[in-house]
């Protein structure tokens, strides 16, 4: 460990640090236990390729020879790509949040030789970093027991966070969700959309639940908030109005200026969010954003064989956001006499005092009248402007693309693509979803084991719970839309693997890894910008329990719900939004809809263009012994059955009749 070995890696983030003078090693738990014979303290530095402040700290601190000399002498230095090793990131982020009350990236942790943390922080200047390391090293040399006692407390705290006790079962009814929504809605930004925060993340899973809830309750105020939020976000600076796709978050509450990185997991889920929203209100803006996002993903993030890359950096060689922003001189050169019209259309926002970032104003009759222009003429001008801007951008250095192909994030994309297919009936989405799914089956498995990431032709790092859970969800979504039993069988097979390998023996939940990471198991329950693998797994078990009449699956879901409900108080359920969607299926009126017969595929397309909020759907174009389909097939006609609690209304033959029956149950 006397040299920097990151040049042997395939992760773009680790390769960014391969030329640092620090003797960085990749994460490998057994290696450091065996080779750290001098019992040095360990520095674990965690980031990701599109992290702006990770780049800043590298240039200011990790490229400095004095920092390197000190770290190489007194520490074992480990670099972690958080997207490759989310279990290490989760463990040390939990520790840092416990020690400091906050966290973020770059995440820099100092540990005892056994991996237990004694310090955690984020971005450090060179001077601050040397000061921190110096103080910890002197304490380690002079009074090691202080650090060991502190590490003991942190270790116990982390273990406690991942241990779940149970109270008496709470009363189960819709009031739980309704009261929680009243608390949560007080935190909403009803002008700009999203929640009232200084930095704005979209968090698609929250909006997915809001859509379901407002449809179930027919709450007009929530309906207005949902529609207003999605329109504002679609027109805001978090969307790339030239290349398409959504940025990760904005640095202001009005959605004006983003941090310019783009993540696959955001765009995957936003495909589905806007597609489902389109099912309800048929807003052409929502459809446009879905198609633009798909175009961006295929143009910039797709692998030639079928998978999709993980992220695009915020920075190019000129700095943060410089690929996507423009000077006034550049804009005037492209738009000529139309600069004022262009400025109003794109609602320009100043970035770093001398550049402009593009948004979009709603194009209503007042806008057209103000500029004395028709909608058609404006569209022609916009196409010319964008052609000129793209030509200008083509001359710029494109930001780094992180070419890791992550199983979990690609599985999220499969789901988002299929939801696009449901909303628009365009086979382009379904074929892309199938191709991506088949890529994962072909490239992400080795000797029957699922792997987390595929890089440079090689699957790496055995799969985590999120990889299995999200892939099962993708398989079930494809099954619902194709009736292909191979998807259902694969989902069932992988579910059995999850129960066997990841089930926590002390709670109803699943562990993130089959065995503890270092000194603690990890159980993730909250739904964030990426949903909890436990909530996704609960949804998978519920669907499979219904499809296959597996009572043990449904019983496990019931236990998981019992375990999560104590977190629902004073609006905290907003951090468990996917759990809320599942609970709403259980507490509000719910129906199973089955289509069987020769024309089932066509009727399915027509049905799924709608948004019944609490519906389990299954279909077949041939006889089937599956519980919901058995003895219902007729070669002479196609029938739609709408059922509740195994009691069905009379079968009908048109979708509009079925929708009327669904509305009757609601």
XYZ file of C-alpha atoms in Angstrom:
666
model
C 0.000 0.000 0.000
C 2.903 2.291 -0.761
C 1.543 3.602 -4.046
C -1.662 4.862 -5.589
C -3.342 1.808 -7.142
C -6.486 3.439 -8.534
C -5.163 3.257 -12.107
C -6.205 -0.413 -11.967
C -9.868 0.523 -11.492
C -12.685 1.051 -13.995
C -14.774 3.541 -11.983
C -14.440 7.016 -13.538
C -14.493 8.560 -10.057
C -11.641 6.403 -8.810
C -9.693 7.000 -12.020
C -10.038 10.759 -11.458
C -7.908 10.270 -8.335
C -5.407 7.846 -9.871
C -2.817 10.610 -10.413
C -3.096 12.074 -6.914
C 0.162 11.872 -4.916
C -1.817 10.199 -2.096
C -1.447 6.419 -1.939
C -5.132 5.783 -2.535
C -6.463 2.205 -2.425
C -9.896 0.993 -3.489
C -12.265 -0.334 -0.840
C -11.540 -3.931 0.135
C -12.354 -4.835 3.718
C -10.233 -7.965 4.025
C -7.201 -6.379 2.403
C -6.796 -3.666 5.004
C -7.372 -5.955 7.940
C -4.533 -8.151 6.723
C -2.092 -5.573 5.333
C -2.387 -2.724 7.834
C 0.322 -4.272 9.995
C 1.380 -0.893 11.404
C -2.194 -0.388 12.643
C -2.436 3.028 11.032
C -5.599 5.076 11.184
C -7.715 4.807 8.035
C -9.052 7.671 5.923
C -12.124 6.716 3.907
C -12.925 9.395 1.315
C -16.224 8.899 -0.523
C -17.611 10.704 -3.576
C -18.896 10.238 -7.093
C -17.814 11.366 -10.533
C -20.410 14.113 -11.048
C -19.905 15.682 -7.598
C -18.767 19.309 -8.018
C -17.346 19.745 -4.511
C -15.524 16.420 -4.799
C -13.610 17.927 -7.726
C -12.921 21.111 -5.771
C -11.503 19.234 -2.788
C -9.382 17.056 -5.043
C -7.763 20.077 -6.687
C -7.330 22.076 -3.480
C -6.422 19.300 -1.067
C -5.740 15.863 -2.510
C -3.379 17.082 -5.238
C -1.257 18.928 -2.658
C 2.145 17.352 -1.924
C 2.134 18.329 1.770
C -1.258 16.716 2.310
C -0.093 13.605 0.466
C 3.123 13.378 2.472
C 1.235 13.538 5.772
C -1.484 11.084 4.748
C 0.968 8.610 3.254
C 3.058 8.620 6.437
C 0.336 8.248 9.036
C -2.790 6.847 7.338
C -4.101 4.123 5.078
C -6.074 6.101 2.482
C -9.103 4.561 0.805
C -11.148 6.064 -2.037
C -14.739 4.913 -2.468
C -17.106 5.528 -5.368
C -20.408 5.751 -3.510
C -22.273 4.454 -6.558
C -20.088 1.322 -6.644
C -20.192 0.742 -2.897
C -23.448 2.224 -1.562
C -23.165 0.044 1.542
C -19.927 1.783 2.616
C -21.405 5.174 1.806
C -24.557 4.424 3.815
C -22.591 3.167 6.824
C -20.244 6.141 7.039
C -22.917 8.696 6.105
C -25.012 7.413 9.008
C -21.981 7.748 11.289
C -21.231 11.283 10.093
C -24.818 12.413 10.533
C -24.782 10.996 14.062
C -21.510 12.764 14.879
C -22.219 16.139 13.236
C -25.941 16.357 12.504
C -25.402 16.670 8.753
C -23.711 15.010 5.801
C -22.982 15.255 2.101
C -20.264 14.663 -0.441
C -17.347 14.530 -0.556
C -17.660 12.460 2.604
C -14.378 12.157 4.501
C -14.164 9.833 7.481
C -11.261 8.935 9.771
C -11.452 5.433 11.252
C -9.621 3.182 13.640
C -7.808 0.277 11.953
C -10.899 -1.903 12.445
C -13.001 0.534 10.355
C -14.999 2.147 13.173
C -15.258 5.898 12.568
C -13.982 8.578 14.973
C -14.456 11.611 12.709
C -16.678 12.508 9.770
C -17.032 15.604 7.621
C -17.638 16.777 4.079
C -15.671 19.371 2.098
C -12.407 20.549 3.719
C -9.873 23.120 2.615
C -6.260 21.960 2.629
C -5.532 23.779 5.894
C -8.626 22.459 7.646
C -7.959 18.897 6.495
C -4.352 18.915 7.721
C -5.479 20.400 11.027
C -8.135 17.683 11.506
C -5.774 14.853 10.587
C -3.014 16.232 12.797
C -5.230 16.461 15.878
C -6.634 12.952 15.407
C -3.203 11.459 14.762
C -1.727 13.072 17.915
C -4.633 11.813 19.977
C -4.177 8.323 18.501
C -0.506 8.334 19.484
C -0.947 9.839 22.955
C -4.357 8.688 24.213
C -5.773 6.004 21.950
C -8.364 5.016 24.553
C -10.300 8.267 23.987
C -10.771 7.417 20.328
C -11.675 3.814 21.102
C -14.336 4.902 23.598
C -15.797 7.316 21.067
C -15.732 4.631 18.340
C -17.591 2.292 20.705
C -20.378 4.858 21.107
C -20.617 5.492 17.352
C -20.671 1.756 16.636
C -23.492 1.174 19.106
C -25.397 4.143 17.700
C -25.198 2.808 14.154
C -26.236 -0.655 15.276
C -29.196 0.858 17.113
C -30.287 2.786 13.998
C -30.442 -0.540 12.149
C -32.307 -2.371 14.913
C -36.100 -2.234 15.056
C -38.295 -2.688 18.077
C -42.051 -2.985 17.779
C -44.895 -1.293 19.582
C -48.477 -2.443 19.691
C -50.044 -2.592 16.259
C -51.594 0.717 15.327
C -55.165 1.106 14.174
C -55.239 0.783 10.408
C -57.499 3.069 8.425
C -57.349 5.933 5.959
C -57.122 8.512 8.753
C -53.449 7.625 9.234
C -52.622 8.798 5.715
C -55.047 11.704 5.765
C -53.688 13.134 9.023
C -50.128 12.705 7.815
C -50.930 14.498 4.569
C -52.305 17.464 6.542
C -48.988 17.797 8.388
C -46.864 17.287 5.296
C -48.799 19.756 3.134
C -47.826 22.549 5.525
C -44.265 22.145 4.221
C -45.230 22.544 0.557
C -44.126 25.487 -1.545
C -47.478 26.228 -3.162
C -46.054 29.000 -5.339
C -43.003 27.356 -6.916
C -43.816 23.704 -6.279
C -41.987 21.088 -4.261
C -41.240 21.554 -0.581
C -40.182 24.744 1.165
C -36.415 24.371 1.092
C -33.491 26.505 0.007
C -32.245 23.780 -2.323
C -34.846 21.936 -4.388
C -34.755 18.222 -5.206
C -37.693 16.815 -7.150
C -37.889 13.443 -5.306
C -40.224 11.714 -7.800
C -41.512 9.101 -5.345
C -43.135 11.859 -3.260
C -45.051 13.226 -6.232
C -46.076 9.711 -7.257
C -47.739 9.287 -3.877
C -49.329 12.750 -4.010
C -50.874 11.839 -7.370
C -52.324 8.627 -5.960
C -53.599 10.314 -2.788
C -55.305 13.241 -4.510
C -56.982 10.847 -6.938
C -58.256 8.687 -4.086
C -59.506 11.623 -2.033
C -60.476 13.979 -4.887
C -58.881 16.810 -2.906
C -58.867 19.840 -5.221
C -56.229 21.728 -3.246
C -53.813 18.805 -3.547
C -54.737 18.470 -7.223
C -53.814 22.117 -7.794
C -50.541 21.750 -5.914
C -49.591 18.639 -7.885
C -50.363 20.138 -11.294
C -48.759 23.470 -10.455
C -45.595 21.789 -9.164
C -45.114 19.593 -12.209
C -45.734 22.461 -14.654
C -43.324 24.769 -12.803
C -40.647 22.081 -12.621
C -41.063 21.223 -16.324
C -40.574 24.884 -17.293
C -37.860 25.626 -14.749
C -34.088 25.649 -14.740
C -33.867 22.093 -13.416
C -34.831 20.903 -16.903
C -32.337 21.173 -19.765
C -34.317 22.978 -22.471
C -31.705 22.343 -25.180
C -30.481 18.766 -24.669
C -33.404 17.432 -22.628
C -33.298 15.633 -19.310
C -33.418 16.848 -15.719
C -30.549 18.076 -13.566
C -30.125 16.729 -10.032
C -31.289 19.742 -7.993
C -31.375 23.529 -7.887
C -29.462 25.757 -5.482
C -32.447 28.093 -5.003
C -36.101 27.628 -3.981
C -37.495 28.908 -7.311
C -35.961 26.070 -9.394
C -33.832 28.616 -11.316
C -30.192 27.510 -11.194
C -29.230 23.843 -10.968
C -26.126 22.047 -9.973
C -25.620 20.834 -13.500
C -24.998 17.117 -12.980
C -27.548 14.686 -14.420
C -28.261 11.349 -12.779
C -29.818 8.291 -14.394
C -31.973 7.543 -11.343
C -33.626 10.977 -11.479
C -34.398 10.843 -15.170
C -35.583 7.226 -14.973
C -38.188 8.054 -12.338
C -39.187 11.367 -13.919
C -40.111 9.555 -17.127
C -42.686 7.632 -15.105
C -43.835 10.590 -13.017
C -44.634 12.781 -16.010
C -46.081 9.856 -17.979
C -48.485 9.020 -15.138
C -49.404 12.679 -14.738
C -50.172 12.799 -18.471
C -52.573 9.864 -18.047
C -54.761 12.096 -15.895
C -54.717 15.551 -17.456
C -53.283 14.960 -20.964
C -51.090 18.071 -20.606
C -48.955 18.174 -23.799
C -46.087 19.750 -21.817
C -45.772 16.568 -19.771
C -45.659 14.388 -22.872
C -43.072 16.679 -24.440
C -40.805 16.447 -21.381
C -41.005 12.644 -21.379
C -39.993 12.400 -25.038
C -37.233 14.996 -24.592
C -35.871 13.086 -21.607
C -35.872 9.801 -23.485
C -34.089 11.478 -26.388
C -31.450 12.851 -24.022
C -30.919 9.453 -22.402
C -30.448 7.741 -25.745
C -28.193 10.470 -27.141
C -25.920 10.936 -24.139
C -26.214 8.062 -21.670
C -26.847 4.866 -23.634
C -24.402 1.997 -24.047
C -24.220 0.570 -27.557
C -25.393 -2.853 -26.328
C -28.410 -1.672 -24.371
C -27.668 -0.399 -20.857
C -27.471 3.199 -19.658
C -24.644 5.056 -17.923
C -25.002 6.399 -14.411
C -24.289 10.144 -14.543
C -22.988 13.217 -16.358
C -20.700 15.634 -14.551
C -21.673 19.231 -13.745
C -18.267 20.553 -14.860
C -16.373 20.669 -18.115
C -12.874 22.094 -18.681
C -14.238 25.640 -18.310
C -16.028 25.080 -14.998
C -19.378 24.195 -13.495
C -22.333 24.439 -15.860
C -20.260 25.951 -18.614
C -21.395 23.424 -21.198
C -25.004 24.542 -20.766
C -24.954 28.320 -20.144
C -24.384 31.197 -22.563
C -23.060 34.733 -22.585
C -25.290 37.537 -23.864
C -22.957 37.977 -26.808
C -23.377 34.326 -27.796
C -27.157 34.533 -27.510
C -27.371 37.755 -29.504
C -25.207 36.256 -32.216
C -27.598 33.294 -32.563
C -30.927 35.113 -32.153
C -30.107 38.420 -33.885
C -33.090 40.788 -33.829
C -35.111 38.199 -31.886
C -33.033 38.446 -28.703
C -35.844 40.106 -26.744
C -38.345 37.463 -27.883
C -35.828 34.712 -27.078
C -35.151 36.206 -23.638
C -38.848 36.257 -22.807
C -39.476 32.786 -24.213
C -36.585 31.260 -22.264
C -37.079 33.391 -19.149
C -33.323 33.896 -18.816
C -31.676 33.644 -15.384
C -28.243 35.097 -14.638
C -25.568 32.539 -13.688
C -22.265 33.612 -12.120
C -22.950 37.250 -13.111
C -21.959 36.957 -16.778
C -23.842 33.948 -18.171
C -27.471 33.079 -18.788
C -29.268 29.826 -17.969
C -32.409 28.910 -19.922
C -35.863 28.210 -18.520
C -39.175 28.497 -20.371
C -42.159 30.774 -19.949
C -45.610 29.294 -20.519
C -46.682 30.133 -24.059
C -50.202 31.451 -23.644
C -52.269 33.923 -25.643
C -50.899 36.845 -23.597
C -47.338 35.889 -24.588
C -48.250 35.575 -28.265
C -50.130 38.867 -28.215
C -47.298 40.654 -26.442
C -44.882 39.673 -29.189
C -47.355 39.799 -32.081
C -46.463 36.292 -33.202
C -48.343 33.099 -33.990
C -47.644 29.826 -32.235
C -46.424 28.320 -35.508
C -44.010 31.177 -36.223
C -42.663 30.961 -32.678
C -42.064 27.233 -33.061
C -40.100 27.855 -36.284
C -37.939 30.462 -34.576
C -37.368 28.218 -31.564
C -36.121 25.407 -33.796
C -33.642 27.799 -35.457
C -32.447 29.143 -32.103
C -31.927 25.687 -30.685
C -30.126 24.529 -33.810
C -27.708 27.428 -33.379
C -27.226 26.762 -29.672
C -26.545 23.078 -30.283
C -23.954 23.988 -32.920
C -22.271 26.264 -30.378
C -22.377 23.585 -27.670
C -20.888 21.027 -30.053
C -17.668 23.050 -30.033
C -17.424 22.880 -26.241
C -15.805 20.231 -24.088
C -18.567 17.837 -22.992
C -18.648 16.991 -19.268
C -17.399 13.614 -18.095
C -19.877 10.761 -18.495
C -19.678 8.163 -15.742
C -19.879 4.963 -17.772
C -20.730 2.624 -14.923
C -23.883 0.685 -15.749
C -25.637 0.162 -12.425
C -28.167 -2.653 -12.222
C -30.508 -0.887 -9.792
C -30.648 2.405 -11.682
C -31.154 0.680 -15.033
C -33.991 -1.320 -13.495
C -35.597 1.965 -12.399
C -35.314 3.096 -16.007
C -37.076 -0.036 -17.244
C -40.032 0.847 -15.008
C -40.053 4.479 -16.176
C -39.921 3.428 -19.822
C -42.824 1.018 -19.423
C -44.855 3.749 -17.736
C -44.154 5.898 -20.805
C -45.465 3.070 -22.967
C -48.633 2.863 -20.877
C -49.310 6.603 -21.137
C -48.652 7.067 -24.854
C -49.045 3.594 -26.358
C -45.750 4.137 -28.216
C -43.883 0.844 -28.672
C -40.593 2.792 -28.711
C -40.757 2.899 -24.901
C -41.605 -0.782 -24.478
C -38.873 -1.953 -26.857
C -36.290 0.197 -25.078
C -37.432 -1.239 -21.752
C -37.146 -4.806 -23.020
C -33.690 -4.157 -24.464
C -32.448 -2.662 -21.200
C -33.905 -5.519 -19.169
C -32.315 -8.132 -21.436
C -28.998 -6.281 -21.192
C -29.136 -6.597 -17.402
C -29.984 -10.292 -17.601
C -27.113 -10.911 -20.000
C -24.416 -8.650 -18.550
C -25.164 -8.301 -14.830
C -25.332 -11.973 -13.918
C -22.321 -14.234 -13.464
C -22.649 -17.869 -12.436
C -26.226 -17.249 -11.347
C -25.369 -14.284 -9.127
C -26.581 -10.751 -9.794
C -23.921 -8.025 -9.795
C -24.286 -4.359 -8.948
C -22.306 -2.733 -11.757
C -21.061 -3.532 -15.245
C -17.898 -1.756 -16.406
C -15.647 -2.320 -19.400
C -17.214 -5.663 -20.197
C -17.056 -7.055 -16.652
C -19.751 -7.381 -13.951
C -18.384 -6.163 -10.618
C -19.460 -6.178 -6.966
C -22.132 -8.695 -5.970
C -25.642 -7.304 -6.019
C -27.202 -5.437 -3.108
C -30.823 -5.565 -2.028
C -31.643 -2.573 -4.253
C -30.371 -4.420 -7.344
C -32.636 -7.383 -6.729
C -35.642 -5.356 -5.550
C -35.579 -2.900 -8.458
C -34.979 -5.669 -11.019
C -37.942 -7.651 -9.647
C -40.062 -4.496 -9.913
C -38.920 -4.081 -13.532
C -39.831 -7.699 -14.319
C -43.304 -7.304 -12.815
C -43.894 -4.069 -14.727
C -42.939 -5.780 -17.988
C -45.140 -8.751 -17.164
C -48.149 -6.493 -16.594
C -47.676 -4.912 -20.021
C -46.730 -7.968 -22.088
C -48.418 -10.966 -20.382
C -45.070 -12.765 -20.915
C -44.842 -15.341 -18.117
C -41.045 -15.418 -18.248
C -40.998 -12.025 -16.531
C -43.317 -13.276 -13.783
C -41.244 -16.428 -13.293
C -38.014 -14.449 -13.050
C -39.553 -12.057 -10.539
C -40.703 -15.016 -8.452
C -37.301 -16.723 -8.636
C -35.370 -13.597 -7.615
C -37.828 -12.924 -4.798
C -37.032 -16.307 -3.305
C -33.319 -15.395 -3.525
C -33.968 -12.141 -1.676
C -35.883 -13.900 1.106
C -33.133 -16.490 1.441
C -30.128 -14.135 1.353
C -31.264 -10.722 2.622
C -34.022 -11.323 5.194
C -33.189 -9.812 8.575
C -33.743 -12.490 11.242
C -34.622 -9.864 13.876
C -37.235 -7.796 11.996
C -39.676 -8.116 9.078
C -37.335 -6.098 6.854
C -34.474 -6.920 4.499
C -30.806 -6.079 4.960
C -28.949 -4.114 2.292
C -26.231 -6.790 2.173
C -26.493 -10.517 2.936
C -24.120 -10.124 5.912
C -23.150 -7.135 8.091
C -20.890 -4.461 6.623
C -17.874 -4.137 8.919
C -19.511 -3.745 12.335
C -23.225 -3.349 11.531
C -26.002 -4.611 9.331
C -27.679 -1.950 7.171
C -31.455 -1.669 6.759
C -32.750 1.197 4.584
C -36.407 2.096 5.047
C -36.823 5.734 3.980
C -37.752 6.702 0.420
C -35.473 9.438 -0.838
C -34.416 10.487 -4.335
C -33.966 6.737 -4.740
C -36.777 4.654 -3.202
C -36.055 2.370 -0.276
C -35.265 -1.157 -1.456
C -37.453 -2.364 1.415
C -40.503 -0.421 0.236
C -39.934 -1.617 -3.335
C -39.562 -5.169 -2.065
C -42.769 -4.869 -0.045
C -44.587 -3.793 -3.218
C -43.076 -6.697 -5.123
C -44.178 -9.195 -2.476
C -47.666 -7.738 -2.473
C -48.018 -8.019 -6.264
C -46.611 -11.529 -6.344
C -48.792 -12.507 -3.410
C -51.842 -11.415 -5.397
C -50.719 -12.859 -8.741
C -49.641 -16.226 -7.314
C -51.985 -16.427 -4.296
C -48.953 -16.648 -2.015
C -50.279 -16.045 1.486
C -46.802 -16.069 3.046
C -45.804 -13.118 0.847
C -48.892 -11.151 1.871
C -48.281 -12.000 5.540
C -44.724 -10.688 5.267
C -46.018 -7.468 3.698
C -48.420 -7.108 6.615
C -45.519 -7.490 9.059
C -43.467 -4.902 7.161
C -46.376 -2.435 7.272
C -46.672 -3.024 11.022
C -42.977 -2.236 11.330
C -43.106 0.989 9.308
C -46.267 2.567 10.740
C -44.589 3.819 13.964
C -42.637 6.244 11.759
C -45.877 7.882 10.622
C -46.337 10.902 12.865
C -46.448 14.679 12.345
C -45.779 14.445 8.624
C -42.769 12.132 8.816
C -44.501 9.746 6.427
C -43.377 12.060 3.605
C -40.014 10.295 3.924
C -41.780 6.968 3.358
C -43.792 7.862 0.269
C -43.573 4.522 -1.506
C -44.667 2.796 1.674
C -47.617 5.213 1.675
C -48.592 4.109 -1.829
C -48.691 0.487 -0.727
C -50.618 1.340 2.444
C -53.132 3.309 0.367
C -53.722 0.149 -1.688
C -54.621 -1.635 1.541
C -56.714 1.022 3.295
C -58.627 2.649 0.427
C -60.998 0.800 -1.945
C -58.943 -1.436 -4.193
C -59.756 -3.604 -7.180
C -58.209 -6.313 -9.307
C -58.771 -5.927 -13.038
C -58.304 -8.917 -15.313
C -58.512 -8.987 -19.125
C -58.623 -12.412 -20.796
C -59.250 -13.341 -24.394
C -57.798 -13.044 -27.881
C -57.991 -9.216 -27.868
C -56.583 -8.736 -24.351
C -53.409 -6.989 -25.522
C -55.284 -4.229 -27.348
C -57.760 -3.664 -24.521
C -54.829 -3.578 -22.075
C -53.237 -0.702 -24.002
C -56.498 1.231 -23.888
C -57.042 0.535 -20.166
C -53.532 1.448 -18.997
C -53.668 4.855 -20.687
C -55.890 5.756 -17.730
C -54.885 6.250 -14.093
C -57.011 4.209 -11.690
C -55.020 4.839 -8.486
C -55.696 1.541 -6.693
C -55.700 -1.198 -9.293
C -53.830 -4.477 -9.690
C -53.898 -5.519 -13.339
C -53.309 -8.899 -14.949
C -54.129 -10.275 -18.369
C -53.682 -13.097 -20.828
C -54.433 -13.872 -24.467
C -54.579 -17.606 -23.777
C -55.847 -19.985 -21.076
C -53.964 -19.744 -17.784
C -53.930 -21.529 -14.419
C -52.803 -18.438 -12.505
C -55.284 -17.744 -9.682
C -56.784 -14.514 -11.036
C -56.955 -15.847 -14.619
C -58.051 -19.430 -14.133
C -61.247 -20.566 -15.896
C -61.896 -17.118 -17.394
C -60.583 -17.525 -20.947
C -62.844 -17.787 -23.967
C -61.565 -18.014 -27.527
C -64.774 -16.386 -28.759
C -64.573 -13.085 -26.887
C -62.379 -10.953 -24.657
C -63.740 -10.129 -21.209
C -62.739 -7.628 -18.552
C -63.344 -8.607 -14.918
C -63.330 -5.967 -12.191
C -63.123 -7.570 -8.762
C -62.734 -6.634 -5.111
C -61.854 -9.080 -2.336
C -62.315 -11.946 -4.821
C -65.841 -10.796 -5.629
C -66.307 -9.719 -9.254
C -68.858 -7.603 -11.030
C -70.302 -8.951 -14.260
C -67.637 -9.211 -16.991
C -67.691 -6.468 -19.620
C -66.167 -6.187 -23.071
C -65.186 -2.505 -23.330
C -62.704 -0.412 -21.389
C -65.177 2.391 -20.716
C -67.513 -0.069 -19.037
C -64.629 -1.402 -16.939
C -63.647 2.126 -15.904
C -67.224 2.757 -14.784
C -67.063 -0.371 -12.631
C -63.695 0.691 -11.167
C -65.211 4.080 -10.323
C -68.094 2.282 -8.636
C -65.651 0.489 -6.324
C -63.806 3.732 -5.592
